[in-house]
Structures are given as structure tokens and as C-alpha cells.
C-alpha atoms as a printed R data frame, in Angstrom:
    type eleno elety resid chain resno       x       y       z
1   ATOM     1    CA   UNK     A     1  15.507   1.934 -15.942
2   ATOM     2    CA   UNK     A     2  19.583   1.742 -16.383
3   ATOM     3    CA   UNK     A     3  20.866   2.770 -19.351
4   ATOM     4    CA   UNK     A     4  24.440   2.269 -20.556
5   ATOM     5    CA   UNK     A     5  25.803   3.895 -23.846
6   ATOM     6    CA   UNK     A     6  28.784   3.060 -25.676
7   ATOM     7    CA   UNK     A     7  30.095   5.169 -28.537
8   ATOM     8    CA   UNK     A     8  30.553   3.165 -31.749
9   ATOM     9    CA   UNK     A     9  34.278   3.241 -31.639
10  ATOM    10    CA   UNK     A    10  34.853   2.292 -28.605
11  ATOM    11    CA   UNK     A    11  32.328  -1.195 -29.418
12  ATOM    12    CA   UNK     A    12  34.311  -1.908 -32.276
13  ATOM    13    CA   UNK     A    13  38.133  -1.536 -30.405
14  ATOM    14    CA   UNK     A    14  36.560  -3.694 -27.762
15  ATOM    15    CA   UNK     A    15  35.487  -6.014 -30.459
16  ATOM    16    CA   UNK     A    16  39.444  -6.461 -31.462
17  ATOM    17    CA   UNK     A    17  38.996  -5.426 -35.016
18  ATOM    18    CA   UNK     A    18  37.508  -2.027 -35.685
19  ATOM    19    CA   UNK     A    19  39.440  -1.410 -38.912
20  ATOM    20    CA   UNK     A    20  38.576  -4.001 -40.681
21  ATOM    21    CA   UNK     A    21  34.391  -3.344 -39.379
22  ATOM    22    CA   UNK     A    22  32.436  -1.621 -41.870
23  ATOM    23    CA   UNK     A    23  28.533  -3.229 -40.646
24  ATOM    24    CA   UNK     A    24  27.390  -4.298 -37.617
25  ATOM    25    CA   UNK     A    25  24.948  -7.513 -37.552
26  ATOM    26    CA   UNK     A    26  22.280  -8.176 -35.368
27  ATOM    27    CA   UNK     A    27  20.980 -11.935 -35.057
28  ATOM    28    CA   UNK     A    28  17.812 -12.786 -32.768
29  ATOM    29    CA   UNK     A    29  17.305 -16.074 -30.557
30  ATOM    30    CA   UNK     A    30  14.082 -15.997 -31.979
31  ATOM    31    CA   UNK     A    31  14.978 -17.717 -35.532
32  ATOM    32    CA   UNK     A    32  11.923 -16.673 -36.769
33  ATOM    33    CA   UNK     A    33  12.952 -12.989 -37.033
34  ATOM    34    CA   UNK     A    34  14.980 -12.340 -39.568
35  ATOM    35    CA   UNK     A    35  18.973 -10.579 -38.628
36  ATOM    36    CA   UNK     A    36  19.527  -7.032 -39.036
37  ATOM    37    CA   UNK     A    37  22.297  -5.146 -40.197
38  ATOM    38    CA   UNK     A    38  23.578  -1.616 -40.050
39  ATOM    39    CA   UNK     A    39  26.300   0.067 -41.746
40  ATOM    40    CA   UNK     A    40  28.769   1.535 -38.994
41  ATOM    41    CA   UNK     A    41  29.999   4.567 -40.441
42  ATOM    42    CA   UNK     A    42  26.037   5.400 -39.898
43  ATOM    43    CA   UNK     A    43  25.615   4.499 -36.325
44  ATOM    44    CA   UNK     A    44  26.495   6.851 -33.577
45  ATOM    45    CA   UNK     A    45  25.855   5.011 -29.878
46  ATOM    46    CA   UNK     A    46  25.060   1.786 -29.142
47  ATOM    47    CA   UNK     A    47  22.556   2.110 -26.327
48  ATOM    48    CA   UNK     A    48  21.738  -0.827 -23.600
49  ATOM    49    CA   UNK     A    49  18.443  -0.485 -21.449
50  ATOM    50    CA   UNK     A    50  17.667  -2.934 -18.315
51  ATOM    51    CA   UNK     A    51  14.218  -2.192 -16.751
52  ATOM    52    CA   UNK     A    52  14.082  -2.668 -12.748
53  ATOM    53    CA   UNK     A    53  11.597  -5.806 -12.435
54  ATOM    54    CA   UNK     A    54   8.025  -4.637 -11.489
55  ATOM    55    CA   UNK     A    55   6.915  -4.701  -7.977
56  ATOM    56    CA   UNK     A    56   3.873  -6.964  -7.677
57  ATOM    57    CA   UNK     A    57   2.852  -5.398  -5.152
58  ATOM    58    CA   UNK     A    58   1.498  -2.430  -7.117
59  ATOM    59    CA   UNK     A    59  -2.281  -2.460  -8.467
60  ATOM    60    CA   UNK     A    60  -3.090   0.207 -10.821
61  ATOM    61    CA   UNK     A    61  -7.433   0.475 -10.083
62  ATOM    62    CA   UNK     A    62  -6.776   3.547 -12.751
63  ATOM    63    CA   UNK     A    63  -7.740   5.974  -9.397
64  ATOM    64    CA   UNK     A    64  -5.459   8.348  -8.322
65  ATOM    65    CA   UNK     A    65  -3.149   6.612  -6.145
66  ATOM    66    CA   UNK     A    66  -2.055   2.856  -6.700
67  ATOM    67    CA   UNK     A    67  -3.303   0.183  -4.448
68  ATOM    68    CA   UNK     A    68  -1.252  -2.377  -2.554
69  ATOM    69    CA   UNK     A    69  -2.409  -6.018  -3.587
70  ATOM    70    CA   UNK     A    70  -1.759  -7.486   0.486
71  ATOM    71    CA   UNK     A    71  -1.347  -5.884   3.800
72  ATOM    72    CA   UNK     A    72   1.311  -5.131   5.477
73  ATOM    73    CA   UNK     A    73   2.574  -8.279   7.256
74  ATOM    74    CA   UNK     A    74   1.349 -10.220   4.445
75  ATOM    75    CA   UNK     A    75   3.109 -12.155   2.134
76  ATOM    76    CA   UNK     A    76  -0.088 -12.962  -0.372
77  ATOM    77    CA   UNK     A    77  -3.231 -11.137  -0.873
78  ATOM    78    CA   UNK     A    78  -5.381 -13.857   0.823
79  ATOM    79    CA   UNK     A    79  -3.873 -13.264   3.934
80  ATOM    80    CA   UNK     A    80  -4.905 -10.711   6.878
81  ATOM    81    CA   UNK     A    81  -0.960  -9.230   7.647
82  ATOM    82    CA   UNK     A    82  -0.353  -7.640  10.759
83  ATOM    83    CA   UNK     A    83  -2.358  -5.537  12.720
84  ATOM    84    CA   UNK     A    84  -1.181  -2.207  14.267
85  ATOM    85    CA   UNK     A    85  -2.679   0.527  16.648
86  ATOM    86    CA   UNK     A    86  -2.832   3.641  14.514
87  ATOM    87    CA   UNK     A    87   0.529   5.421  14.788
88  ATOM    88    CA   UNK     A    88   2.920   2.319  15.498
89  ATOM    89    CA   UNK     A    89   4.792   0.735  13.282
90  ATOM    90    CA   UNK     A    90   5.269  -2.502  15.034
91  ATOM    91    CA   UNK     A    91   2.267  -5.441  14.686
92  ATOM    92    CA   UNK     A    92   0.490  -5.719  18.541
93  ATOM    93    CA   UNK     A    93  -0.283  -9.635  18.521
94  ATOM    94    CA   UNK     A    94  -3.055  -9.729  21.032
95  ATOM    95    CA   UNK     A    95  -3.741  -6.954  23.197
96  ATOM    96    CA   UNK     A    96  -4.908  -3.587  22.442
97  ATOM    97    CA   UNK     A    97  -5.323  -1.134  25.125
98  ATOM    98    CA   UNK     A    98  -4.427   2.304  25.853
99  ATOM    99    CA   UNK     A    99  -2.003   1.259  28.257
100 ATOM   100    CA   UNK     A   100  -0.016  -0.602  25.131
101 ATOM   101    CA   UNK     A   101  -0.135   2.622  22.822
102 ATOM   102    CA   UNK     A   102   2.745   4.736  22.303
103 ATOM   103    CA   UNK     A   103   1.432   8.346  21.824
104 ATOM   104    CA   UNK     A   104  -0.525   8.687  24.991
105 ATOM   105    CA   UNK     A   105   0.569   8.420  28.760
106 ATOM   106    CA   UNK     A   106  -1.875   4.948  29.515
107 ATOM   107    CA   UNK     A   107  -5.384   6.558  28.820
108 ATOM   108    CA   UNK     A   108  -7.045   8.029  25.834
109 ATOM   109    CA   UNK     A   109  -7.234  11.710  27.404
110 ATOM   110    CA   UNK     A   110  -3.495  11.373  27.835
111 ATOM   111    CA   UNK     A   111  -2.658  11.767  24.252
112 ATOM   112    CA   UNK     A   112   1.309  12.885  23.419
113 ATOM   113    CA   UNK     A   113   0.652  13.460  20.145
114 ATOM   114    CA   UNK     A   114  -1.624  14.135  17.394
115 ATOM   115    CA   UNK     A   115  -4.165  15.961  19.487
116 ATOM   116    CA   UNK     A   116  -6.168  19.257  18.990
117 ATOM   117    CA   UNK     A   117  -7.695  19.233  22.187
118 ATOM   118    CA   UNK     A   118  -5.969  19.701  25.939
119 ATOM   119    CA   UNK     A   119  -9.071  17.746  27.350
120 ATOM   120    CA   UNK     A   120  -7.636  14.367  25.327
121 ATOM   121    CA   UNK     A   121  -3.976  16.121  24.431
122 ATOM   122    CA   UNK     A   122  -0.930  16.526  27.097
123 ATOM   123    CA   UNK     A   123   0.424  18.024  23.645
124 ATOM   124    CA   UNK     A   124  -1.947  19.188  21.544
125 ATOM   125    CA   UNK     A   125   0.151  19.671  18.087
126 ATOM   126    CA   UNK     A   126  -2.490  19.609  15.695
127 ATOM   127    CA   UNK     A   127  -1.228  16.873  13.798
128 ATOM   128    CA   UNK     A   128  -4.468  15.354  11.976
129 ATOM   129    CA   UNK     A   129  -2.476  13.197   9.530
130 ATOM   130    CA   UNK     A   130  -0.175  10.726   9.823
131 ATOM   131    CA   UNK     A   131   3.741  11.170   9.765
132 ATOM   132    CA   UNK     A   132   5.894   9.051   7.583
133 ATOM   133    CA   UNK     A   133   7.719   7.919  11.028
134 ATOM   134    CA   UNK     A   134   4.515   6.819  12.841
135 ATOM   135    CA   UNK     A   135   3.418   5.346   9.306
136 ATOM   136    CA   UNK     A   136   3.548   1.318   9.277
137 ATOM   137    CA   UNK     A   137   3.266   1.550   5.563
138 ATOM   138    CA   UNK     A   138   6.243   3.577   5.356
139 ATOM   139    CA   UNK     A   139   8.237   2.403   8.253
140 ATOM   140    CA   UNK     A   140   7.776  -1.342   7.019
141 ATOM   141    CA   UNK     A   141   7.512  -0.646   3.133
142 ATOM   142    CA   UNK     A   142   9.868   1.818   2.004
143 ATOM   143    CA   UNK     A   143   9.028   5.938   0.942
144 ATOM   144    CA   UNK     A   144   7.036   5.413  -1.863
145 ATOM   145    CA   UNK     A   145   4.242   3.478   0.238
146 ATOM   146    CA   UNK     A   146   1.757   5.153   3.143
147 ATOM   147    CA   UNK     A   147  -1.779   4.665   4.744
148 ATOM   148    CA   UNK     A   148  -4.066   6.142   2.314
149 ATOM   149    CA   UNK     A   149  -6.449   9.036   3.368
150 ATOM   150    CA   UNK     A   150  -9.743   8.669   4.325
151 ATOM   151    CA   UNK     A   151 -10.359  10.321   0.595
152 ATOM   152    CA   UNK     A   152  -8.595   7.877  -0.929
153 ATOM   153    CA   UNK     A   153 -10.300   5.028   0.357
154 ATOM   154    CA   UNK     A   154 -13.974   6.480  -0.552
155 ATOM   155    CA   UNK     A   155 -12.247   7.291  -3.765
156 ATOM   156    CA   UNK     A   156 -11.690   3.187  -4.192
157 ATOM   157    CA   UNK     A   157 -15.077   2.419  -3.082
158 ATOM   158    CA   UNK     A   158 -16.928   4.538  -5.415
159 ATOM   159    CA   UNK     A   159 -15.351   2.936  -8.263
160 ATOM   160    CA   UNK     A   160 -15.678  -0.745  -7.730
161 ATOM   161    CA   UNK     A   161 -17.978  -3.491  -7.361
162 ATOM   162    CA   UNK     A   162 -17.464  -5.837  -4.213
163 ATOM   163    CA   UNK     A   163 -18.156  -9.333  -4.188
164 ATOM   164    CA   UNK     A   164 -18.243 -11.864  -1.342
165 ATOM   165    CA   UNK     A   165 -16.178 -15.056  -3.048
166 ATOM   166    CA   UNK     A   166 -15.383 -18.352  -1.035
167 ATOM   167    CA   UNK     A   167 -12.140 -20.324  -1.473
168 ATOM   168    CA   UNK     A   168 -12.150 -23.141   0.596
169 ATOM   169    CA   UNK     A   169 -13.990 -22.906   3.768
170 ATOM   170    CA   UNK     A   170 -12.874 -18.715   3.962
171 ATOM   171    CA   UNK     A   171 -14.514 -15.924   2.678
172 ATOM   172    CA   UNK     A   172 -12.960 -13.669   0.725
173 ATOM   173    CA   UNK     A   173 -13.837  -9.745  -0.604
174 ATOM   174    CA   UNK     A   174 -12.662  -8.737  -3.865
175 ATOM   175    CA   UNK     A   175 -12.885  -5.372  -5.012
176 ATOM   176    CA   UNK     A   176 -13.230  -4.887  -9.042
177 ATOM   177    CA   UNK     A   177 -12.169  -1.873 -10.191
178 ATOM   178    CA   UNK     A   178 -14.999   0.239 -12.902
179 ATOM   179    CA   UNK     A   179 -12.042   2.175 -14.614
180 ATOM   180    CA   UNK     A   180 -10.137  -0.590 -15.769
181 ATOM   181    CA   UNK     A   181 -10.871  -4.393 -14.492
182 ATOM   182    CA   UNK     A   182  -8.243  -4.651 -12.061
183 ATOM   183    CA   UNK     A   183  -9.029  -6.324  -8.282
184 ATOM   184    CA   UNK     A   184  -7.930  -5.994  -5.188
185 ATOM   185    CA   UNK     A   185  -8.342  -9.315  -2.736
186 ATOM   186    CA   UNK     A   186  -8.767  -8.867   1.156
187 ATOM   187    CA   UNK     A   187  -9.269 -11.276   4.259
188 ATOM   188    CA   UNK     A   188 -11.417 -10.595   6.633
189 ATOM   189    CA   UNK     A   189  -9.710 -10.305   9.896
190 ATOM   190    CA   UNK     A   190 -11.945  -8.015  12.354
191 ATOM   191    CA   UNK     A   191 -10.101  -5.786  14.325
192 ATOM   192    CA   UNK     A   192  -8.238  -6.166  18.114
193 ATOM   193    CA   UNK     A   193  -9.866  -4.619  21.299
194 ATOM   194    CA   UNK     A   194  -8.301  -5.033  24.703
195 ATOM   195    CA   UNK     A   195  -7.307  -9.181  24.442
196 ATOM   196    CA   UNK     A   196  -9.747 -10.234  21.734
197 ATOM   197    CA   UNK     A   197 -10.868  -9.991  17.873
198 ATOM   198    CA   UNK     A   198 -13.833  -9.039  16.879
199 ATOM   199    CA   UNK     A   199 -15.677 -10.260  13.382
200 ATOM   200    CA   UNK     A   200 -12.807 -11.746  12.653
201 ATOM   201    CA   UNK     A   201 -14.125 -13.878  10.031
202 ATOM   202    CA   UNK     A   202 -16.929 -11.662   7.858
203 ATOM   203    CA   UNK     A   203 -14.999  -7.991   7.902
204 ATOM   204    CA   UNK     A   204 -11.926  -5.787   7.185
205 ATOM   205    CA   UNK     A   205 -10.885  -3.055   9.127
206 ATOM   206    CA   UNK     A   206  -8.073  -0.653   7.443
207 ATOM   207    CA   UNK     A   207  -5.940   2.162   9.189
208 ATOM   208    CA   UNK     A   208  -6.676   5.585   7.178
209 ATOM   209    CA   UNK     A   209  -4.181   8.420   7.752
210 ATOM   210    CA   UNK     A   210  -6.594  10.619   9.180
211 ATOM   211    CA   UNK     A   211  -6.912  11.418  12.901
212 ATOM   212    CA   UNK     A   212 -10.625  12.045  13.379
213 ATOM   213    CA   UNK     A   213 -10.380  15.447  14.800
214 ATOM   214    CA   UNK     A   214 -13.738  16.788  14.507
215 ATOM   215    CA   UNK     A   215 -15.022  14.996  17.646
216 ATOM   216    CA   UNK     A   216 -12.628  13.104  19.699
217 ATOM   217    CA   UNK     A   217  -9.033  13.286  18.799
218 ATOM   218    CA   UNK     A   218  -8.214   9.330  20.463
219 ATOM   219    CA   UNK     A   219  -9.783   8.189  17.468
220 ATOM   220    CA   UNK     A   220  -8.797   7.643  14.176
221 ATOM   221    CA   UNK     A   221 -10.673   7.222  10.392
222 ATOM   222    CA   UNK     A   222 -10.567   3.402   9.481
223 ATOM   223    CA   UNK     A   223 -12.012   1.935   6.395
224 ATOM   224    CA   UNK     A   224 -14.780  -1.279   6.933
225 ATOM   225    CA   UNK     A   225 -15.725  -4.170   4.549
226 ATOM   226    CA   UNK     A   226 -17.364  -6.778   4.941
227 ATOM   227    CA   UNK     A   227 -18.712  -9.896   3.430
228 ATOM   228    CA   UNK     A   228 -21.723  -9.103   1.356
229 ATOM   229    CA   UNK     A   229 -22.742  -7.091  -0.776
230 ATOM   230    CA   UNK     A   230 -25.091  -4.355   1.067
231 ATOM   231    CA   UNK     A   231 -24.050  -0.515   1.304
232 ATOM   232    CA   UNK     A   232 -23.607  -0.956   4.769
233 ATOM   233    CA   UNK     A   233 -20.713  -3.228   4.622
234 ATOM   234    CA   UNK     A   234 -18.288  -0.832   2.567
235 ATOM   235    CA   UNK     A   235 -17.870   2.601   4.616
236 ATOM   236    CA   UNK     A   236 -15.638   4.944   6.136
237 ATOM   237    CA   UNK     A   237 -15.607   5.091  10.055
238 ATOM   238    CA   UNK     A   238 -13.438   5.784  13.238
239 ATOM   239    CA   UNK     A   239 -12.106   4.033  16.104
240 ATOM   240    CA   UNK     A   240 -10.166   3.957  19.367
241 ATOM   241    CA   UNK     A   241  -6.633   4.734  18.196
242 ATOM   242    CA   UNK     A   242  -5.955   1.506  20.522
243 ATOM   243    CA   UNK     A   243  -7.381  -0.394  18.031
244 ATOM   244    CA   UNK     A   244  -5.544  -2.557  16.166
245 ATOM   245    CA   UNK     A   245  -6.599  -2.915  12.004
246 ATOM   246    CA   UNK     A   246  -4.763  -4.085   9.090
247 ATOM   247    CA   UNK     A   247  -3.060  -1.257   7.113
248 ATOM   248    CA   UNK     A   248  -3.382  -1.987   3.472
249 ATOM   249    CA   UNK     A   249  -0.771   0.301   1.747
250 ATOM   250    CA   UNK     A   250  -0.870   2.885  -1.432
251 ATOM   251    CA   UNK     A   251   1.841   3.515  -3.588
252 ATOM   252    CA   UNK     A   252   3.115   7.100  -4.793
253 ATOM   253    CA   UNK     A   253   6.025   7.213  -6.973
């Protein structure tokens, strides 16, 4: 929010008669409300507030980080966005193997970074989490947006319901939030291997942030939905880094 103050004298010099002010008037567009007046010699500051203009893009689901309402790549929430191999910041457009992933040398035991293991790392740095730089969120976004964390995404599915709603001949999943009504809207898309899609009508496949570390460090924590409504369709799970998924953003002021 701007603000922008101006002491009363100097209003009433740039008004052209400040010795012959002694109230100040206030009338409203609105003719319904009635004008206001204020004696000058009682007014200090004259203050003038513009709010910035709200990014729709934010969804508060009253959890602890905001949602985005599209992907990244999208331009409305009932459309899939790009999709990215975890780590790269650029959309792949149809194929997805190692060979086409920047942090590894053309195989998946080749890795040049995020790797805790020399028998998948050439580097093995440790790095579990993603770095604002290899971020597509971030990159494509601005600072205040990232993947979320695997937490954060079972965070979101333990407090909604899910629904399966058709528009038209697609199939959509909308989240409802418990805490406070608000929704979320994705598009199934499936997810790229090697030259093809897979599912890409009935499920979603998100990016997390997290490298999964604790068995093989070329994969990486994704989040799945899918059309329906059964507890199998909403879960946490990993996948080739290669892979390419949607990345659906959080915001953190």
C-alpha cells in the first residue's frame, strides 16, 4: 500500500487560498452519503492511501501457505500449463529423457546435482530441496512464489474434499477447502515419459520441492490426483526426475 501525506498547510497554499480557509469539506460521489466537514485549525495531515490491486492468482485454503489458482504456463485455472522436468525452469514440450535433463551427464546415475549418493551423484551435494534458481515457480513467477514441499501438499489434501466435475466434454478436479470454502481447480494432464503422455486425461501430476533421497536420489516427490473420488487418487509419490509434471505454485509473502 502507498501512502502519501500532506501537512495541512501545505493543502491549503496549494489550494490558492489558505487564509481565507477555516473548514475543509468533504462531498461523496455517492449522493446518498451525506458531506463531511472538518474544521482546519483541528486537522493535522491529510493522508492518501492507494492499495496495489490483488493478485488473482493467490488462494487463501486458510492452510499455511497460499495456493496458486493455475499452473505455471497457464493463463486460467482450467488449463494444464507447462510441464517441466524437476529442476528446470524451462517447459520440455514432448520428450522427457535423461539425455534432455540438465543436472545429470545423459543417465540417471550421472547426476550433477542434488545427489547424496556417488552411485547416482558425479557431485553428491546433498541438496534434497529445491533452489530458488532451479525453481520454475520462482524462475517464471517472481520471489514470493515456489514448488511447495511434499508437507505442504499433504497439508492441502488433508483439509479438502475433492470432487470429479465435468465442463464440457473434460473432466475437471476441484479441491474444496474444510477451513474456509475456498477451491482450487486443476486439469488433468498426466505426466511426460520419454516422447509420450501418460493419463493425460483422468490425473494430475505436481512437482514437490523435495528430492526423494531416502532411496534413489534421480527421483523426486510429486503430488497425484486424479478423477474420482477414492483415497487412492489423492497421494504423495516420486518419480524419474526426467519426468515432466505440472508445477502448481505457493505463495509466501
Amino acid at each position: 500500500m502507498k501512502t502519501r501525506n500532506i501537512a495541512v498547510a501545505a493543502m491549503l497554499a496549494l489550494c490558492g487560498t489558505a487564509f481565507a480557509q477555516t473548514s475543509m469539506k468533504i462531498t461523496f460521489k455517492d449522493a446518498s452519503k451525506q458531506p463531511v466537514s472538518y474544521d482546519i485549525s483541528e486537522v493535522k495531515e491529510v493522508t492518501w492511501e492507494t492499495s496495489e490491486p490483488a493478485d488473482e492468482r493467490i488462494v487463501d485454503m486458510g492452510l499455511s501457505v497460499k495456493w496458486a489458482s493455475m499452473n505455471v504456463g497457464a493463463t486460467t485455472p482450467y488449463e494444464t500449463g507447462s510441464f517441466f522436468q524437476w529442476g528446470e525452469v524451462k517447459p520440455q514440450t514432448g520428450s522427457f529423457n535423461w539425455a534432455d535433463y540438465d543436472h545429470c551427464l545423459g543417465s540417471n546415475n550421472t547426476l550433477t546435482k542434488y545427489a547424496n549418493s556417488e552411485t547416482f551423484g558425479l557431485e553428491v551435494d546433498n541438496q534434497g530441496v529445491l533452489l530458488p534458481e532451479d525453481d520454475a515457480a520462482t524462475v517464471n513467477w517472481g520471489e514470493h512464489w515456489r514448488t511447495p514441499t511434499l508437507e505442504e501438499f499433504n497439508e492441502l489434501l488433508n483439509n479438502v474434499t475433492k470432487e470429479t466435475v465435468v465442463i464440457g466434454e473434460v473432466k475437471y478436479i476441484k479441491l474444496t477447502s474444510k477451513v474456509n470454502g475456498a477451491e482450487l481447480w486443476f486439469r488433468p494432464g498426466g505426466y511426460g515419459s520419454d516422447n509420450k503422455f501418460t493419463m493425460p486425461t483422468t490425473m494430475v501430476y505436481l512437482w514437490l520441492a523435495d528430492c526423494e533421497f531416502q532411496y534413489m536420489c534421480f527421483r523426486a516427490w510429486e503430488g497425484i490426483m486424479g478423477t474420482g473420488t477414492t483415497s487412492g487418487n489423492f497421494q504423495s509419490g516420486y518419480g524419474d526426475r526426467r519426468f515432466g509434471n505440472n508445477v502448481r505454485p505457493v505463495y509466501v509473502p
